[in-house]
Amino acid sequence: MTAGIDMAAGRTERARSRSRFIGLGAVALVVVYLAANLGVAHGSYYVQNLAEVGAVFAILALSLDLVAGMTGLYSLGHAGLFALGAYATTLLNANLGWNVFILLPLSVVGVGIVGVVLGALSLRVSGLYFAIMTFIFTLVVTVLISDLDFTGGLQGIAGPTFPDFPEGLSFLGSSVAWCVGIAFLVTVVIVWSIRSSAFYPVLLAIRDAEPFAASAGVRTGVVRVMMFGLSAALAGLAGWAFSFLGFVSPGQFNWTVSVNILVMVILGGINTRLGPIIGAIFISAFPVVISIDPLVQEVIFGAIFVLVIVFFPRGIVGIVTSLARRIRRRPLPATEPSAPDTAPIAEAELAAAGEEPQVSDEIALEVRDVRFGYVRGTTVLDGIDMRVRRGSIHGLIGPNGSGKSTLVNLISGALRPTTGTIEANGHRIERLGAAGRPARGIMRTFQTAVLVRELSVRQNAGIGLYSRVPRISGRSLAWPLFPSAHRDDRAIRTRATAALARVGLGSGWATARVADVPHGVEQLTQLAAATVGEPSILILDEPLAGLSSGEVEQVSEILRQLKRDGVTVIVVEHQTRFIFEMCDEVTVLAAGELVTSGSAAAVRADERVREVYLGQ
Amino acid sequence: MSAESTTPVIAPALRLEGLYAGYGRFDVLHDIALHVERGEAVALLGPNGAGKTTLLRAIMGMVKQRRGVIEVAGTDVSRLPTHRIARGLVGIVPEGRRLFLGQSVEDNLRLGGLHLRHDHARTAQLLRSVFDLFPVVERYRARPATALSGGEQQMVAIGRMMMSDPELMLLDEPSLGLAPLAIQSMADALLALRERGRSILLVEQRVDLALQVCDRIYVLSGGRIVEQGAADDIDGRGRALIDAYLG
Amino acid sequence: MLLQVLLSGLAIGAVYGLMAMAFAIVFYVTRVINFATGQLLMVSIMITAALSRAGLPDIVSVVVGVLASTVAGVLIYLLAVRPVLRFDRFSFAWLVSTLGVAIVLQSLAAIIWGPTSRGFPALLNRDNLHIGGAGISVQELLTIIVAIVVLVGFELVRRRTLFGKLGQAISADPEMASAIGARVTGFAIAAFAIGGLLAGVAGILVGPITFSNPYLGDTYGIFGFIALMIGGIERPAAAMGAGSCSASCPSVRTRSSARRRPTGSRSSSSWPCC
């Protein structure tokens, strides 16, 4: 026992020294960066221009990676947003004489708001159409700035001059270099903070597994729009900084610039810390630095694009990581990939059951006269009533297409009933969105687990705590700077580990990537994600699909434990042996109507149930 | 394989001998020997991750075969590309059905008979046989595939496979996600196919279904065949053995 | 007067429409936007012009020019797109590799034939027709006819034939499509070949007006792409319509050809990265 405590103490000690080490490293990095910035500020015009343009495009590439890499929104609107920032700063300074430091928050917030509006409009359409909508936005912006009178037309307009440093600070050199450099540093801090925060797995879940994120309480639509707004604000910042570099003209903000920024992100390495920066520097500096015959230089430039992407589809950062991997484990394991160090799915370590817990008469969830149709005029569910008692396991069965999944979606909030009410723990919830339900104690799983494949099992389980960590999205902007964030990181890790242990996934699985684990472990992971927040009502949609008989027994045992803990469980399943063995009560649907509802034994004996569902 | 080679025998629908296959650098399947005679239905049982789906994919040419024999109706398919194998040799109902959801039920079926598209008489006849087996599919032929329930979609997937008139039919967990009655009608359909003399290799989690439909079973575990036998011979002890492997 | 504007708008729109179709057919089967499509148009123009200058008969130069852009389309698929898709079917890395090809093709053409405009055989541009007071060259009329034939042909194949439906099946689930006997790679090659062919034909049709210039791919690639985006990427017919519209909208035309790189340090070009 003491050994265990010592070990735990050692671990926290190690973690603390590790985080102190990282902190020191970050400070050192900033110092080195500032020194480099000082060097640039004293450099020749050539060096300054090169560094400043590179930094502006690095801001743009980082901001695009925020939406393209982390949120899966391939925006072609960033050139337009960039243009708004630059032109707003230039025009308001030139025509109204506003101070450039007042224009900084104005262009950042203003372009951010434009981004929120554009995002809200474009996100109604998904995937490719998002790219098209934002593309058209850029097109409209460039047409406007070239057609309007006060923008200087195609010729463009001279940008404002950035004030020089006062006498005492003139040793710092060029003020524009510092302005651009600090803007870049701020962007890096924000984007890297989000990457290292507990919000990052949530963002990837929105990108890859939206229903899963929504069931954990994430308002996915809102988060997407806000992320696009943040990304737009950073593009506005880039525009503000860019206006001090000389002339602004429509050609610099063409839609092709949008494509260019996307190329920087992908060529450097999408969804990586350094990739967008490397891509931006390469693309903006290569043509300037390599001074040979311009046509030959272009051929080489294009050939590099093709070669890098064909041989390293993950981009320039992919070259480095694959080289590093090759060096680190030179002798490749000759055998199969080694299994995690514990037995595949350890016996759930469950305390021997005490006395059977009593199912109370209190109603945990009540569905009253619910009707629903996907299209007006059609009915999928017709007047369904269902009462689920607290602490019971309630089965929901019926033929394929009978409306079970629809009912589950209504209870969990993915859909809203046409008429009728749903009450959970004494609150009406039928008008509440899916993201509001975890706060009411309702969590769910899906037929086939859709998780974030590139994250670990434990990170996926931690996503289930989203609604339990306050202001996670706001704090993510400067995550490492909050002491509370470190506490939350630890708490999420501990609770996720505990939840995984409860479903029988020992520490060996916790750090495995979901992409590498077998189907059964994925199903158990989503069960852990659904129970980690300690819901009072848990909805399981075909939890046994694709599980072998041993795993079925394991899930049964987990269910019994949940029942002992007083959790109300609603389970949709086709394996009748499991249903009638585990459930206290069963509700049967067929063709969108209620067939019967009652104790498992009564339902099993019901003639109509045999007819529509069980067969002989 | 007790068949004496002195008399000319009809080549089995499927013959695997010493098969190794896998993804990347790793073999998933080791030394697989398995055969499906003409008109025979064979079940492949095994726990998750045993390599059942990989075995079906190897037969379809979707997974790299490294060593060993894959013969379908006497033809060596181990070097053939997937689309050649799919043209009349092997048809598959994949895990999760994978219907073409943007298309109508009938288009899904017609796409299944792609290599016979110029043989209108044969296509019509195959379409008729699908509709005979699944009357409900004929009723919904003009609907989009998405509008059907899970059980009906599974029928379309089986129908799509039948349309290529293959020598060997592969089915990957067709019972997954189906209600008991739908499973029963699917089992009936498989029995009807066997009745018509089709050769079937069925991957299943449900032992009862496999024993009901199939003549023989193989049990796959850790990428190796660990048990095999005739379905009739599986008594209580045999089932316990299978259950032990499946657990 | 109005008719005259309409006719010339239609003729130039037909070229943009053909370019949009060249993009769209590739996208229809492979879910890839070939950013070097404009450069394929340029390839056919440059080679036709060079052969014609070398004294070959027009018909031979034209056929070889179009063949060259078709072959180039296939090579782009095999060398720059297929390796990327094999790694990850859903990545957008093809954006970078096809743009890279576009840059290489354009600069190579400038190295080989010089960066300035040179002649192009007049073909059918000498003959004029008069329709109700408006004049149109036979070349322009041919352009409109070719565009309509291609459009109608594609829509017929897409909607009426199993072949067309197979194209959709392949883009939705290539592996399953191969499991029903479709040659997925063959289809993709064919799509890139047809894309190259259409771009090449568009080049021949527009060449007598534009003459030959290595940077032509820029202009026409942009208009084809804009037409595609506005028309809706999954509906080639609408893309064609959008092509015609954008041709009669002079504002878009002049704006988009405003060209300058953000750094201001490099020569004229508005195609991404060029």
mmCIF file with all atom_site columns, C-alpha atoms in Angstrom, chain A residues 404-558:
data_model
loop_
_atom_site.group_PDB
_atom_site.id
_atom_site.type_symbol
_atom_site.label_atom_id
_atom_site.label_alt_id
_atom_site.label_comp_id
_atom_site.label_asym_id
_atom_site.label_entity_id
_atom_site.label_seq_id
_atom_site.pdbx_PDB_ins_code
_atom_site.Cartn_x
_atom_site.Cartn_y
_atom_site.Cartn_z
_atom_site.occupancy
_atom_site.B_iso_or_equiv
_atom_site.pdbx_formal_charge
_atom_site.auth_seq_id
_atom_site.auth_comp_id
_atom_site.auth_asym_id
_atom_site.auth_atom_id
_atom_site.pdbx_PDB_model_num
ATOM 1   C CA . LYS A 1 404 ? -36.132 2.604   -31.657 1.00 0.00 ? 404 LYS A CA 1
ATOM 2   C CA . SER A 1 405 ? -33.162 4.641   -32.799 1.00 0.00 ? 405 SER A CA 1
ATOM 3   C CA . THR A 1 406 ? -35.459 7.586   -33.498 1.00 0.00 ? 406 THR A CA 1
ATOM 4   C CA . LEU A 1 407 ? -36.835 7.378   -29.955 1.00 0.00 ? 407 LEU A CA 1
ATOM 5   C CA . VAL A 1 408 ? -33.307 7.224   -28.547 1.00 0.00 ? 408 VAL A CA 1
ATOM 6   C CA . ASN A 1 409 ? -32.383 10.256  -30.635 1.00 0.00 ? 409 ASN A CA 1
ATOM 7   C CA . LEU A 1 410 ? -35.406 12.113  -29.273 1.00 0.00 ? 410 LEU A CA 1
ATOM 8   C CA . ILE A 1 411 ? -34.468 11.305  -25.687 1.00 0.00 ? 411 ILE A CA 1
ATOM 9   C CA . SER A 1 412 ? -30.826 12.252  -26.204 1.00 0.00 ? 412 SER A CA 1
ATOM 10  C CA . GLY A 1 413 ? -31.732 15.411  -28.085 1.00 0.00 ? 413 GLY A CA 1
ATOM 11  C CA . ALA A 1 414 ? -30.384 14.716  -31.554 1.00 0.00 ? 414 ALA A CA 1
ATOM 12  C CA . LEU A 1 415 ? -33.976 15.121  -32.745 1.00 0.00 ? 415 LEU A CA 1
ATOM 13  C CA . ARG A 1 416 ? -36.985 17.015  -31.398 1.00 0.00 ? 416 ARG A CA 1
ATOM 14  C CA . PRO A 1 417 ? -40.480 15.566  -31.221 1.00 0.00 ? 417 PRO A CA 1
ATOM 15  C CA . THR A 1 418 ? -43.287 17.042  -33.309 1.00 0.00 ? 418 THR A CA 1
ATOM 16  C CA . THR A 1 419 ? -45.616 16.803  -30.323 1.00 0.00 ? 419 THR A CA 1
ATOM 17  C CA . GLY A 1 420 ? -45.461 15.225  -26.886 1.00 0.00 ? 420 GLY A CA 1
ATOM 18  C CA . THR A 1 421 ? -43.246 15.690  -23.857 1.00 0.00 ? 421 THR A CA 1
ATOM 19  C CA . ILE A 1 422 ? -40.114 14.084  -22.457 1.00 0.00 ? 422 ILE A CA 1
ATOM 20  C CA . GLU A 1 423 ? -39.321 14.558  -18.774 1.00 0.00 ? 423 GLU A CA 1
ATOM 21  C CA . ALA A 1 424 ? -36.027 13.564  -17.171 1.00 0.00 ? 424 ALA A CA 1
ATOM 22  C CA . ASN A 1 425 ? -35.314 13.816  -13.436 1.00 0.00 ? 425 ASN A CA 1
ATOM 23  C CA . GLY A 1 426 ? -38.379 16.045  -13.112 1.00 0.00 ? 426 GLY A CA 1
ATOM 24  C CA . HIS A 1 427 ? -37.426 18.495  -15.886 1.00 0.00 ? 427 HIS A CA 1
ATOM 25  C CA . ARG A 1 428 ? -39.021 18.880  -19.285 1.00 0.00 ? 428 ARG A CA 1
ATOM 26  C CA . ILE A 1 429 ? -36.222 18.314  -21.804 1.00 0.00 ? 429 ILE A CA 1
ATOM 27  C CA . GLU A 1 430 ? -37.835 17.800  -25.212 1.00 0.00 ? 430 GLU A CA 1
ATOM 28  C CA . ARG A 1 431 ? -36.936 21.308  -26.396 1.00 0.00 ? 431 ARG A CA 1
ATOM 29  C CA . LEU A 1 432 ? -33.396 21.128  -25.040 1.00 0.00 ? 432 LEU A CA 1
ATOM 30  C CA . GLY A 1 433 ? -30.647 20.570  -27.635 1.00 0.00 ? 433 GLY A CA 1
ATOM 31  C CA . ALA A 1 434 ? -28.432 17.490  -27.501 1.00 0.00 ? 434 ALA A CA 1
ATOM 32  C CA . ALA A 1 435 ? -25.648 19.496  -25.884 1.00 0.00 ? 435 ALA A CA 1
ATOM 33  C CA . GLY A 1 436 ? -27.883 20.487  -22.976 1.00 0.00 ? 436 GLY A CA 1
ATOM 34  C CA . ARG A 1 437 ? -28.687 16.933  -21.934 1.00 0.00 ? 437 ARG A CA 1
ATOM 35  C CA . PRO A 1 438 ? -25.424 15.870  -20.271 1.00 0.00 ? 438 PRO A CA 1
ATOM 36  C CA . ALA A 1 439 ? -25.970 18.709  -17.792 1.00 0.00 ? 439 ALA A CA 1
ATOM 37  C CA . ARG A 1 440 ? -29.337 17.099  -17.007 1.00 0.00 ? 440 ARG A CA 1
ATOM 38  C CA . GLY A 1 441 ? -27.531 13.849  -16.294 1.00 0.00 ? 441 GLY A CA 1
ATOM 39  C CA . ILE A 1 442 ? -28.251 12.121  -19.611 1.00 0.00 ? 442 ILE A CA 1
ATOM 40  C CA . MET A 1 443 ? -25.438 10.479  -21.568 1.00 0.00 ? 443 MET A CA 1
ATOM 41  C CA . ARG A 1 444 ? -25.583 8.068   -24.463 1.00 0.00 ? 444 ARG A CA 1
ATOM 42  C CA . THR A 1 445 ? -23.551 5.729   -26.643 1.00 0.00 ? 445 THR A CA 1
ATOM 43  C CA . PHE A 1 446 ? -23.932 4.940   -30.338 1.00 0.00 ? 446 PHE A CA 1
ATOM 44  C CA . GLN A 1 447 ? -24.467 1.733   -32.314 1.00 0.00 ? 447 GLN A CA 1
ATOM 45  C CA . THR A 1 448 ? -21.018 1.885   -33.807 1.00 0.00 ? 448 THR A CA 1
ATOM 46  C CA . ALA A 1 449 ? -18.508 3.845   -31.834 1.00 0.00 ? 449 ALA A CA 1
ATOM 47  C CA . VAL A 1 450 ? -17.261 6.861   -33.778 1.00 0.00 ? 450 VAL A CA 1
ATOM 48  C CA . LEU A 1 451 ? -14.296 8.204   -31.846 1.00 0.00 ? 451 LEU A CA 1
ATOM 49  C CA . VAL A 1 452 ? -11.281 10.352  -32.655 1.00 0.00 ? 452 VAL A CA 1
ATOM 50  C CA . ARG A 1 453 ? -8.950  7.795   -34.157 1.00 0.00 ? 453 ARG A CA 1
ATOM 51  C CA . GLU A 1 454 ? -5.753  9.797   -33.820 1.00 0.00 ? 454 GLU A CA 1
ATOM 52  C CA . LEU A 1 455 ? -6.210  10.369  -30.080 1.00 0.00 ? 455 LEU A CA 1
ATOM 53  C CA . SER A 1 456 ? -5.573  7.898   -27.298 1.00 0.00 ? 456 SER A CA 1
ATOM 54  C CA . VAL A 1 457 ? -8.243  5.826   -25.602 1.00 0.00 ? 457 VAL A CA 1
ATOM 55  C CA . ARG A 1 458 ? -7.898  7.966   -22.470 1.00 0.00 ? 458 ARG A CA 1
ATOM 56  C CA . GLN A 1 459 ? -8.172  11.268  -24.348 1.00 0.00 ? 459 GLN A CA 1
ATOM 57  C CA . ASN A 1 460 ? -11.356 10.004  -25.971 1.00 0.00 ? 460 ASN A CA 1
ATOM 58  C CA . ALA A 1 461 ? -12.783 8.991   -22.627 1.00 0.00 ? 461 ALA A CA 1
ATOM 59  C CA . GLY A 1 462 ? -11.868 12.431  -21.249 1.00 0.00 ? 462 GLY A CA 1
ATOM 60  C CA . ILE A 1 463 ? -14.052 14.126  -23.868 1.00 0.00 ? 463 ILE A CA 1
ATOM 61  C CA . GLY A 1 464 ? -17.022 12.775  -21.892 1.00 0.00 ? 464 GLY A CA 1
ATOM 62  C CA . LEU A 1 465 ? -16.125 15.244  -19.115 1.00 0.00 ? 465 LEU A CA 1
ATOM 63  C CA . TYR A 1 466 ? -16.639 18.288  -21.339 1.00 0.00 ? 466 TYR A CA 1
ATOM 64  C CA . SER A 1 467 ? -19.767 19.471  -19.552 1.00 0.00 ? 467 SER A CA 1
ATOM 65  C CA . ARG A 1 468 ? -18.065 18.985  -16.154 1.00 0.00 ? 468 ARG A CA 1
ATOM 66  C CA . VAL A 1 469 ? -15.101 21.319  -16.852 1.00 0.00 ? 469 VAL A CA 1
ATOM 67  C CA . PRO A 1 470 ? -16.180 24.966  -16.663 1.00 0.00 ? 470 PRO A CA 1
ATOM 68  C CA . ARG A 1 471 ? -15.214 27.479  -19.363 1.00 0.00 ? 471 ARG A CA 1
ATOM 69  C CA . ILE A 1 472 ? -12.950 25.016  -21.102 1.00 0.00 ? 472 ILE A CA 1
ATOM 70  C CA . SER A 1 473 ? -13.205 26.779  -24.480 1.00 0.00 ? 473 SER A CA 1
ATOM 71  C CA . GLY A 1 474 ? -12.462 30.274  -23.194 1.00 0.00 ? 474 GLY A CA 1
ATOM 72  C CA . ARG A 1 475 ? -9.494  29.199  -21.093 1.00 0.00 ? 475 ARG A CA 1
ATOM 73  C CA . SER A 1 476 ? -8.021  27.175  -23.976 1.00 0.00 ? 476 SER A CA 1
ATOM 74  C CA . LEU A 1 477 ? -6.740  30.437  -25.539 1.00 0.00 ? 477 LEU A CA 1
ATOM 75  C CA . ALA A 1 478 ? -4.051  30.646  -22.876 1.00 0.00 ? 478 ALA A CA 1
ATOM 76  C CA . TRP A 1 479 ? -4.380  27.201  -21.316 1.00 0.00 ? 479 TRP A CA 1
ATOM 77  C CA . PRO A 1 480 ? -0.858  26.684  -19.933 1.00 0.00 ? 480 PRO A CA 1
ATOM 78  C CA . LEU A 1 481 ? -1.003  30.022  -18.099 1.00 0.00 ? 481 LEU A CA 1
ATOM 79  C CA . PHE A 1 482 ? -3.938  29.049  -15.869 1.00 0.00 ? 482 PHE A CA 1
ATOM 80  C CA . PRO A 1 483 ? -3.089  27.148  -12.675 1.00 0.00 ? 483 PRO A CA 1
ATOM 81  C CA . SER A 1 484 ? -6.686  25.869  -12.703 1.00 0.00 ? 484 SER A CA 1
ATOM 82  C CA . ALA A 1 485 ? -6.036  24.372  -16.143 1.00 0.00 ? 485 ALA A CA 1
ATOM 83  C CA . HIS A 1 486 ? -3.238  22.193  -14.781 1.00 0.00 ? 486 HIS A CA 1
ATOM 84  C CA . ARG A 1 487 ? -5.561  21.002  -12.022 1.00 0.00 ? 487 ARG A CA 1
ATOM 85  C CA . ASP A 1 488 ? -8.261  20.230  -14.606 1.00 0.00 ? 488 ASP A CA 1
ATOM 86  C CA . ASP A 1 489 ? -5.782  18.388  -16.813 1.00 0.00 ? 489 ASP A CA 1
ATOM 87  C CA . ARG A 1 490 ? -4.866  16.162  -13.894 1.00 0.00 ? 490 ARG A CA 1
ATOM 88  C CA . ALA A 1 491 ? -8.492  15.673  -12.854 1.00 0.00 ? 491 ALA A CA 1
ATOM 89  C CA . ILE A 1 492 ? -9.561  14.744  -16.386 1.00 0.00 ? 492 ILE A CA 1
ATOM 90  C CA . ARG A 1 493 ? -6.700  12.280  -16.652 1.00 0.00 ? 493 ARG A CA 1
ATOM 91  C CA . THR A 1 494 ? -7.439  10.663  -13.284 1.00 0.00 ? 494 THR A CA 1
ATOM 92  C CA . ARG A 1 495 ? -11.166 10.383  -13.838 1.00 0.00 ? 495 ARG A CA 1
ATOM 93  C CA . ALA A 1 496 ? -10.784 9.097   -17.393 1.00 0.00 ? 496 ALA A CA 1
ATOM 94  C CA . THR A 1 497 ? -8.326  6.470   -16.162 1.00 0.00 ? 497 THR A CA 1
ATOM 95  C CA . ALA A 1 498 ? -10.768 5.445   -13.444 1.00 0.00 ? 498 ALA A CA 1
ATOM 96  C CA . ALA A 1 499 ? -13.681 5.272   -15.896 1.00 0.00 ? 499 ALA A CA 1
ATOM 97  C CA . LEU A 1 500 ? -11.602 3.110   -18.236 1.00 0.00 ? 500 LEU A CA 1
ATOM 98  C CA . ALA A 1 501 ? -10.688 0.825   -15.357 1.00 0.00 ? 501 ALA A CA 1
ATOM 99  C CA . ARG A 1 502 ? -14.385 0.474   -14.481 1.00 0.00 ? 502 ARG A CA 1
ATOM 100 C CA . VAL A 1 503 ? -15.142 -0.845  -17.978 1.00 0.00 ? 503 VAL A CA 1
ATOM 101 C CA . GLY A 1 504 ? -12.158 -3.185  -17.743 1.00 0.00 ? 504 GLY A CA 1
ATOM 102 C CA . LEU A 1 505 ? -9.643  -1.234  -19.798 1.00 0.00 ? 505 LEU A CA 1
ATOM 103 C CA . GLY A 1 506 ? -6.430  -1.192  -17.773 1.00 0.00 ? 506 GLY A CA 1
ATOM 104 C CA . SER A 1 507 ? -3.573  1.244   -18.082 1.00 0.00 ? 507 SER A CA 1
ATOM 105 C CA . GLY A 1 508 ? -2.136  -0.714  -21.011 1.00 0.00 ? 508 GLY A CA 1
ATOM 106 C CA . TRP A 1 509 ? -4.974  0.440   -23.227 1.00 0.00 ? 509 TRP A CA 1
ATOM 107 C CA . ALA A 1 510 ? -5.267  4.005   -21.929 1.00 0.00 ? 510 ALA A CA 1
ATOM 108 C CA . THR A 1 511 ? -2.422  5.380   -24.020 1.00 0.00 ? 511 THR A CA 1
ATOM 109 C CA . ALA A 1 512 ? -3.063  3.321   -27.165 1.00 0.00 ? 512 ALA A CA 1
ATOM 110 C CA . ARG A 1 513 ? -4.369  5.236   -30.150 1.00 0.00 ? 513 ARG A CA 1
ATOM 111 C CA . VAL A 1 514 ? -7.985  4.416   -30.978 1.00 0.00 ? 514 VAL A CA 1
ATOM 112 C CA . ALA A 1 515 ? -6.935  3.774   -34.581 1.00 0.00 ? 515 ALA A CA 1
ATOM 113 C CA . ASP A 1 516 ? -4.859  0.816   -33.320 1.00 0.00 ? 516 ASP A CA 1
ATOM 114 C CA . VAL A 1 517 ? -7.316  -0.863  -30.948 1.00 0.00 ? 517 VAL A CA 1
ATOM 115 C CA . PRO A 1 518 ? -9.790  -3.647  -31.803 1.00 0.00 ? 518 PRO A CA 1
ATOM 116 C CA . HIS A 1 519 ? -13.492 -3.038  -32.216 1.00 0.00 ? 519 HIS A CA 1
ATOM 117 C CA . GLY A 1 520 ? -14.413 -4.331  -28.748 1.00 0.00 ? 520 GLY A CA 1
ATOM 118 C CA . VAL A 1 521 ? -12.069 -1.861  -27.059 1.00 0.00 ? 521 VAL A CA 1
ATOM 119 C CA . GLU A 1 522 ? -13.577 0.981   -29.082 1.00 0.00 ? 522 GLU A CA 1
ATOM 120 C CA . GLN A 1 523 ? -17.049 0.062   -27.846 1.00 0.00 ? 523 GLN A CA 1
ATOM 121 C CA . LEU A 1 524 ? -15.806 -0.068  -24.262 1.00 0.00 ? 524 LEU A CA 1
ATOM 122 C CA . THR A 1 525 ? -14.055 3.278   -24.724 1.00 0.00 ? 525 THR A CA 1
ATOM 123 C CA . GLN A 1 526 ? -17.263 4.990   -25.709 1.00 0.00 ? 526 GLN A CA 1
ATOM 124 C CA . LEU A 1 527 ? -18.939 3.346   -22.726 1.00 0.00 ? 527 LEU A CA 1
ATOM 125 C CA . ALA A 1 528 ? -16.217 4.852   -20.531 1.00 0.00 ? 528 ALA A CA 1
ATOM 126 C CA . ALA A 1 529 ? -16.722 8.258   -22.181 1.00 0.00 ? 529 ALA A CA 1
ATOM 127 C CA . ALA A 1 530 ? -20.437 8.037   -21.462 1.00 0.00 ? 530 ALA A CA 1
ATOM 128 C CA . THR A 1 531 ? -19.984 7.048   -17.814 1.00 0.00 ? 531 THR A CA 1
ATOM 129 C CA . VAL A 1 532 ? -16.990 9.207   -16.876 1.00 0.00 ? 532 VAL A CA 1
ATOM 130 C CA . GLY A 1 533 ? -19.267 12.159  -16.153 1.00 0.00 ? 533 GLY A CA 1
ATOM 131 C CA . GLU A 1 534 ? -21.364 10.004  -13.795 1.00 0.00 ? 534 GLU A CA 1
ATOM 132 C CA . PRO A 1 535 ? -24.714 10.408  -15.529 1.00 0.00 ? 535 PRO A CA 1
ATOM 133 C CA . SER A 1 536 ? -27.957 9.552   -13.770 1.00 0.00 ? 536 SER A CA 1
ATOM 134 C CA . ILE A 1 537 ? -29.545 8.268   -16.970 1.00 0.00 ? 537 ILE A CA 1
ATOM 135 C CA . LEU A 1 538 ? -27.478 6.305   -19.479 1.00 0.00 ? 538 LEU A CA 1
ATOM 136 C CA . ILE A 1 539 ? -28.752 5.350   -22.936 1.00 0.00 ? 539 ILE A CA 1
ATOM 137 C CA . LEU A 1 540 ? -26.990 2.507   -24.727 1.00 0.00 ? 540 LEU A CA 1
ATOM 138 C CA . ASP A 1 541 ? -27.729 2.019   -28.432 1.00 0.00 ? 541 ASP A CA 1
ATOM 139 C CA . GLU A 1 542 ? -26.894 -1.586  -29.346 1.00 0.00 ? 542 GLU A CA 1
ATOM 140 C CA . PRO A 1 543 ? -23.890 -1.867  -27.025 1.00 0.00 ? 543 PRO A CA 1
ATOM 141 C CA . LEU A 1 544 ? -23.292 -5.492  -28.038 1.00 0.00 ? 544 LEU A CA 1
ATOM 142 C CA . ALA A 1 545 ? -23.113 -4.991  -31.811 1.00 0.00 ? 545 ALA A CA 1
ATOM 143 C CA . GLY A 1 546 ? -20.081 -6.866  -33.066 1.00 0.00 ? 546 GLY A CA 1
ATOM 144 C CA . LEU A 1 547 ? -18.929 -8.045  -29.637 1.00 0.00 ? 547 LEU A CA 1
ATOM 145 C CA . SER A 1 548 ? -17.939 -11.648 -28.998 1.00 0.00 ? 548 SER A CA 1
ATOM 146 C CA . SER A 1 549 ? -19.601 -13.653 -26.271 1.00 0.00 ? 549 SER A CA 1
ATOM 147 C CA . GLY A 1 550 ? -16.858 -12.980 -23.750 1.00 0.00 ? 550 GLY A CA 1
ATOM 148 C CA . GLU A 1 551 ? -17.164 -9.260  -24.317 1.00 0.00 ? 551 GLU A CA 1
ATOM 149 C CA . VAL A 1 552 ? -20.950 -9.533  -24.030 1.00 0.00 ? 552 VAL A CA 1
ATOM 150 C CA . GLU A 1 553 ? -20.506 -11.044 -20.567 1.00 0.00 ? 553 GLU A CA 1
ATOM 151 C CA . GLN A 1 554 ? -18.202 -8.191  -19.680 1.00 0.00 ? 554 GLN A CA 1
ATOM 152 C CA . VAL A 1 555 ? -20.718 -5.551  -20.777 1.00 0.00 ? 555 VAL A CA 1
ATOM 153 C CA . SER A 1 556 ? -23.390 -7.345  -18.735 1.00 0.00 ? 556 SER A CA 1
ATOM 154 C CA . GLU A 1 557 ? -21.173 -7.115  -15.684 1.00 0.00 ? 557 GLU A CA 1
ATOM 155 C CA . ILE A 1 558 ? -20.578 -3.387  -16.274 1.00 0.00 ? 558 ILE A CA 1
#
